[in-house]
């Protein structure tokens, strides 16, 4: 297994890109500020762009110093080569992402 960490901005930020077939075993979006921040989360197939068709969470509010777990408790997101997970925050700083994945 491997781990990636990313600072998310107020434009579409790729937090994970699959190289080959992979399974995302854990993904958390963390708010490290003293104010709530909202995010949009997209799972984007290779060749597509961020849009409403691949949005899995729209304007999701994350409370101050809190986190949102995308995949936990044994769930997995299966991705093919060059599929991505993208996050856009409503502010330029204050959100980070942690993703754990394994090749399959």
Short mmCIF file of N, CA and C in Angstrom, two decimals:
data_model
loop_
_atom_site.label_atom_id
_atom_site.label_comp_id
_atom_site.label_asym_id
_atom_site.label_seq_id
_atom_site.Cartn_x
_atom_site.Cartn_y
_atom_site.Cartn_z
N UNK A 1 0.83 -1.18 0.00
CA UNK A 1 0.00 0.00 0.00
C UNK A 1 0.88 1.24 0.00
N UNK A 2 0.32 2.32 -0.49
CA UNK A 2 1.03 3.59 -0.54
C UNK A 2 0.10 4.71 -0.07
N UNK A 3 0.71 5.84 0.26
CA UNK A 3 -0.04 6.99 0.75
C UNK A 3 0.37 8.23 -0.04
N UNK A 4 -0.63 9.05 -0.39
CA UNK A 4 -0.37 10.34 -1.02
C UNK A 4 -1.05 11.42 -0.19
N UNK A 5 -0.39 12.58 -0.05
CA UNK A 5 -0.98 13.73 0.62
C UNK A 5 -0.93 14.92 -0.34
N UNK A 6 -1.98 15.75 -0.29
CA UNK A 6 -2.09 16.87 -1.21
C UNK A 6 -2.75 18.05 -0.53
N UNK A 7 -2.24 19.26 -0.77
CA UNK A 7 -2.93 20.48 -0.37
C UNK A 7 -3.93 20.84 -1.46
N UNK A 8 -5.17 21.08 -1.06
CA UNK A 8 -6.25 21.37 -2.00
C UNK A 8 -6.43 22.87 -2.10
N UNK A 9 -6.68 23.36 -3.33
CA UNK A 9 -6.89 24.79 -3.53
C UNK A 9 -8.32 25.05 -3.99
N UNK A 10 -8.58 26.29 -4.39
CA UNK A 10 -9.92 26.66 -4.86
C UNK A 10 -10.09 26.46 -6.36
N UNK A 11 -9.23 25.65 -6.95
CA UNK A 11 -9.45 25.16 -8.31
C UNK A 11 -9.33 23.64 -8.25
N UNK A 12 -9.80 22.95 -9.26
CA UNK A 12 -9.80 21.49 -9.25
C UNK A 12 -8.40 20.96 -8.98
N UNK A 13 -8.25 20.27 -7.86
CA UNK A 13 -6.96 19.74 -7.42
C UNK A 13 -7.01 18.22 -7.45
N UNK A 14 -6.16 17.60 -8.24
CA UNK A 14 -6.11 16.14 -8.29
C UNK A 14 -5.43 15.64 -7.03
N UNK A 15 -6.15 14.83 -6.25
CA UNK A 15 -5.56 14.28 -5.02
C UNK A 15 -5.05 12.86 -5.22
N UNK A 16 -5.46 12.23 -6.33
CA UNK A 16 -4.95 10.89 -6.63
C UNK A 16 -5.14 10.61 -8.11
N UNK A 17 -4.12 10.04 -8.74
CA UNK A 17 -4.18 9.56 -10.11
C UNK A 17 -3.76 8.10 -10.11
N UNK A 18 -4.61 7.25 -10.63
CA UNK A 18 -4.30 5.82 -10.68
C UNK A 18 -3.28 5.53 -11.77
N UNK A 19 -2.24 4.78 -11.41
CA UNK A 19 -1.30 4.29 -12.42
C UNK A 19 -1.54 2.80 -12.53
N UNK A 20 -2.15 2.38 -13.59
CA UNK A 20 -2.60 0.99 -13.70
C UNK A 20 -3.90 0.84 -12.95
N UNK A 21 -4.31 -0.39 -12.69
CA UNK A 21 -5.52 -0.62 -11.90
C UNK A 21 -5.16 -0.51 -10.42
N UNK A 22 -6.00 0.20 -9.66
CA UNK A 22 -5.72 0.37 -8.24
C UNK A 22 -7.01 0.40 -7.44
N UNK A 23 -6.87 0.22 -6.15
CA UNK A 23 -7.99 0.30 -5.22
C UNK A 23 -7.65 1.34 -4.17
N UNK A 24 -8.51 2.35 -4.07
CA UNK A 24 -8.36 3.35 -3.00
C UNK A 24 -8.99 2.74 -1.76
N UNK A 25 -8.18 2.57 -0.73
CA UNK A 25 -8.66 1.92 0.50
C UNK A 25 -9.05 2.91 1.59
N UNK A 26 -8.59 4.16 1.45
CA UNK A 26 -8.89 5.20 2.44
C UNK A 26 -8.67 6.55 1.78
N UNK A 27 -9.58 7.48 1.99
CA UNK A 27 -9.38 8.85 1.50
C UNK A 27 -10.07 9.79 2.48
N UNK A 28 -9.33 10.76 2.98
CA UNK A 28 -9.87 11.75 3.92
C UNK A 28 -9.57 13.14 3.41
N UNK A 29 -10.56 14.02 3.53
CA UNK A 29 -10.43 15.43 3.21
C UNK A 29 -10.46 16.16 4.55
N UNK A 30 -9.38 16.87 4.88
CA UNK A 30 -9.21 17.47 6.21
C UNK A 30 -9.27 18.99 6.15
N UNK A 31 -10.05 19.57 7.05
CA UNK A 31 -10.09 21.03 7.21
C UNK A 31 -9.21 21.37 8.40
N UNK A 32 -8.12 22.08 8.16
CA UNK A 32 -7.16 22.41 9.23
C UNK A 32 -7.32 23.85 9.71
N UNK A 33 -8.46 24.48 9.41
CA UNK A 33 -8.69 25.87 9.80
C UNK A 33 -9.74 25.97 10.90
N UNK A 34 -9.94 27.19 11.39
CA UNK A 34 -10.91 27.45 12.45
C UNK A 34 -12.29 27.80 11.89
N UNK A 35 -12.49 27.68 10.59
CA UNK A 35 -13.78 27.97 9.95
C UNK A 35 -14.20 26.82 9.05
N UNK A 36 -15.51 26.69 8.84
CA UNK A 36 -16.01 25.67 7.91
C UNK A 36 -15.57 26.00 6.50
N UNK A 37 -15.31 24.96 5.72
CA UNK A 37 -14.94 25.09 4.31
C UNK A 37 -15.79 24.08 3.53
N UNK A 38 -16.25 24.49 2.34
CA UNK A 38 -17.00 23.54 1.53
C UNK A 38 -16.13 23.06 0.37
N UNK A 39 -16.39 21.82 -0.05
CA UNK A 39 -15.62 21.20 -1.14
C UNK A 39 -16.56 20.49 -2.10
N UNK A 40 -16.09 20.36 -3.32
CA UNK A 40 -16.71 19.49 -4.32
C UNK A 40 -15.73 18.36 -4.57
N UNK A 41 -16.24 17.13 -4.65
CA UNK A 41 -15.39 15.96 -4.87
C UNK A 41 -15.85 15.25 -6.13
N UNK A 42 -14.88 14.92 -6.99
CA UNK A 42 -15.18 14.27 -8.26
C UNK A 42 -14.32 13.02 -8.43
N UNK A 43 -14.91 11.97 -8.99
CA UNK A 43 -14.17 10.78 -9.43
C UNK A 43 -14.24 10.82 -10.95
N UNK A 44 -13.08 11.04 -11.58
CA UNK A 44 -13.03 11.38 -13.00
C UNK A 44 -12.40 10.23 -13.81
N UNK A 45 -13.17 9.61 -14.70
CA UNK A 45 -12.60 8.58 -15.56
C UNK A 45 -11.54 9.17 -16.50
N UNK A 46 -10.57 8.36 -16.87
CA UNK A 46 -9.52 8.76 -17.80
C UNK A 46 -10.15 9.37 -19.05
N UNK A 47 -9.67 10.54 -19.46
CA UNK A 47 -10.16 11.20 -20.66
C UNK A 47 -11.29 12.17 -20.42
N UNK A 48 -11.93 12.12 -19.26
CA UNK A 48 -13.00 13.07 -18.92
C UNK A 48 -12.43 14.24 -18.14
N UNK A 49 -13.23 15.27 -17.96
CA UNK A 49 -12.85 16.39 -17.10
C UNK A 49 -13.84 16.52 -15.95
N UNK A 50 -13.43 17.28 -14.96
CA UNK A 50 -14.28 17.54 -13.79
C UNK A 50 -15.59 18.16 -14.27
N UNK A 51 -16.71 17.60 -13.82
CA UNK A 51 -18.02 18.12 -14.20
C UNK A 51 -19.11 17.51 -13.35
N UNK A 52 -20.33 17.96 -13.54
CA UNK A 52 -21.45 17.47 -12.73
C UNK A 52 -21.66 15.96 -12.89
N UNK A 53 -21.30 15.40 -14.04
CA UNK A 53 -21.54 13.99 -14.30
C UNK A 53 -20.69 13.07 -13.41
N UNK A 54 -19.53 13.56 -12.92
CA UNK A 54 -18.67 12.72 -12.09
C UNK A 54 -18.51 13.28 -10.67
N UNK A 55 -19.43 14.15 -10.28
CA UNK A 55 -19.40 14.73 -8.93
C UNK A 55 -20.04 13.75 -7.94
N UNK A 56 -19.30 13.42 -6.87
CA UNK A 56 -19.85 12.52 -5.85
C UNK A 56 -20.23 13.27 -4.58
N UNK A 57 -19.77 14.53 -4.44
CA UNK A 57 -20.17 15.38 -3.31
C UNK A 57 -20.09 16.83 -3.78
N UNK A 58 -21.20 17.55 -3.68
CA UNK A 58 -21.27 18.94 -4.14
C UNK A 58 -21.50 19.85 -2.95
N UNK A 59 -20.66 20.85 -2.79
CA UNK A 59 -20.75 21.84 -1.72
C UNK A 59 -20.86 21.14 -0.36
N UNK A 60 -19.99 20.18 -0.14
CA UNK A 60 -19.94 19.45 1.13
C UNK A 60 -19.24 20.31 2.17
N UNK A 61 -19.94 20.69 3.23
CA UNK A 61 -19.33 21.51 4.29
C UNK A 61 -18.54 20.63 5.24
N UNK A 62 -17.29 21.01 5.45
CA UNK A 62 -16.44 20.33 6.44
C UNK A 62 -16.21 21.33 7.55
N UNK A 63 -16.65 20.98 8.74
CA UNK A 63 -16.54 21.88 9.89
C UNK A 63 -15.09 22.17 10.23
N UNK A 64 -14.89 23.24 10.98
CA UNK A 64 -13.55 23.62 11.42
C UNK A 64 -12.86 22.44 12.11
N UNK A 65 -11.62 22.20 11.74
CA UNK A 65 -10.78 21.17 12.35
C UNK A 65 -11.41 19.77 12.28
N UNK A 66 -12.18 19.53 11.23
CA UNK A 66 -12.85 18.24 11.07
C UNK A 66 -12.38 17.60 9.77
N UNK A 67 -12.86 16.40 9.50
CA UNK A 67 -12.52 15.71 8.27
C UNK A 67 -13.72 14.96 7.74
N UNK A 68 -13.66 14.65 6.45
CA UNK A 68 -14.66 13.84 5.79
C UNK A 68 -13.95 12.65 5.20
N UNK A 69 -14.39 11.45 5.54
CA UNK A 69 -13.78 10.24 5.00
C UNK A 69 -14.60 9.74 3.82
N UNK A 70 -13.95 9.66 2.67
CA UNK A 70 -14.62 9.15 1.48
C UNK A 70 -14.81 7.64 1.57
N UNK A 71 -13.76 6.94 1.90
CA UNK A 71 -13.79 5.49 1.90
C UNK A 71 -13.17 5.00 3.19
N UNK A 72 -13.95 4.30 3.95
CA UNK A 72 -13.48 3.75 5.22
C UNK A 72 -14.28 2.49 5.50
N UNK A 73 -13.93 1.79 6.53
CA UNK A 73 -14.69 0.63 6.94
C UNK A 73 -14.72 -0.50 5.93
N UNK A 74 -13.62 -0.68 5.20
CA UNK A 74 -13.54 -1.79 4.28
C UNK A 74 -14.02 -1.49 2.86
N UNK A 75 -14.61 -0.30 2.63
CA UNK A 75 -15.01 0.06 1.28
C UNK A 75 -13.78 0.32 0.43
N UNK A 76 -13.92 0.14 -0.89
CA UNK A 76 -12.82 0.41 -1.81
C UNK A 76 -13.38 1.05 -3.07
N UNK A 77 -12.60 1.93 -3.66
CA UNK A 77 -12.94 2.53 -4.93
C UNK A 77 -11.96 1.99 -5.95
N UNK A 78 -12.46 1.28 -6.96
CA UNK A 78 -11.59 0.67 -7.96
C UNK A 78 -11.43 1.63 -9.13
N UNK A 79 -10.17 1.88 -9.50
CA UNK A 79 -9.87 2.81 -10.58
C UNK A 79 -8.97 2.14 -11.62
N UNK A 80 -9.13 2.57 -12.87
CA UNK A 80 -8.26 2.11 -13.95
C UNK A 80 -7.17 3.15 -14.18
N UNK A 81 -6.23 2.84 -15.04
CA UNK A 81 -5.11 3.72 -15.33
C UNK A 81 -5.59 5.13 -15.70
N UNK A 82 -5.00 6.12 -15.05
CA UNK A 82 -5.23 7.55 -15.30
C UNK A 82 -6.59 8.06 -14.84
N UNK A 83 -7.42 7.26 -14.17
CA UNK A 83 -8.61 7.78 -13.50
C UNK A 83 -8.12 8.63 -12.33
N UNK A 84 -8.88 9.66 -11.96
CA UNK A 84 -8.44 10.56 -10.88
C UNK A 84 -9.55 10.82 -9.87
N UNK A 85 -9.13 11.28 -8.70
CA UNK A 85 -10.02 11.86 -7.71
C UNK A 85 -9.61 13.32 -7.60
N UNK A 86 -10.59 14.21 -7.72
CA UNK A 86 -10.32 15.65 -7.71
C UNK A 86 -11.17 16.34 -6.64
N UNK A 87 -10.59 17.34 -5.97
CA UNK A 87 -11.30 18.10 -4.95
C UNK A 87 -11.09 19.58 -5.23
N UNK A 88 -12.16 20.36 -5.09
CA UNK A 88 -12.10 21.81 -5.21
C UNK A 88 -12.69 22.40 -3.93
N UNK A 89 -11.95 23.28 -3.27
CA UNK A 89 -12.42 23.95 -2.06
C UNK A 89 -12.94 25.34 -2.41
N UNK A 90 -13.73 25.93 -1.52
CA UNK A 90 -14.23 27.28 -1.78
C UNK A 90 -13.24 28.35 -1.30
N UNK A 91 -12.10 27.93 -0.79
CA UNK A 91 -11.02 28.85 -0.39
C UNK A 91 -9.70 28.28 -0.90
N UNK A 92 -8.68 29.14 -0.97
CA UNK A 92 -7.40 28.74 -1.57
C UNK A 92 -6.54 27.86 -0.66
N UNK A 93 -6.71 27.95 0.65
CA UNK A 93 -5.90 27.15 1.58
C UNK A 93 -6.77 26.65 2.72
N UNK A 94 -6.30 25.62 3.39
CA UNK A 94 -6.98 25.12 4.58
C UNK A 94 -7.49 23.69 4.46
N UNK A 95 -7.47 23.14 3.26
CA UNK A 95 -7.91 21.76 3.06
C UNK A 95 -6.74 20.93 2.58
N UNK A 96 -6.59 19.73 3.14
CA UNK A 96 -5.63 18.77 2.61
C UNK A 96 -6.29 17.41 2.50
N UNK A 97 -5.68 16.56 1.70
CA UNK A 97 -6.24 15.23 1.47
C UNK A 97 -5.18 14.18 1.73
N UNK A 98 -5.63 13.04 2.27
CA UNK A 98 -4.76 11.89 2.48
C UNK A 98 -5.44 10.71 1.81
N UNK A 99 -4.71 10.04 0.91
CA UNK A 99 -5.26 8.90 0.17
C UNK A 99 -4.32 7.71 0.35
N UNK A 100 -4.90 6.56 0.67
CA UNK A 100 -4.17 5.32 0.73
C UNK A 100 -4.70 4.42 -0.38
N UNK A 101 -3.79 3.76 -1.10
CA UNK A 101 -4.21 2.94 -2.23
C UNK A 101 -3.25 1.77 -2.40
N UNK A 102 -3.72 0.80 -3.18
CA UNK A 102 -2.89 -0.35 -3.52
C UNK A 102 -3.15 -0.73 -4.97
N UNK A 103 -2.13 -1.24 -5.63
CA UNK A 103 -2.28 -1.72 -7.00
C UNK A 103 -3.04 -3.05 -6.99
N UNK A 104 -3.82 -3.29 -8.04
CA UNK A 104 -4.54 -4.56 -8.14
C UNK A 104 -4.30 -5.17 -9.52
#
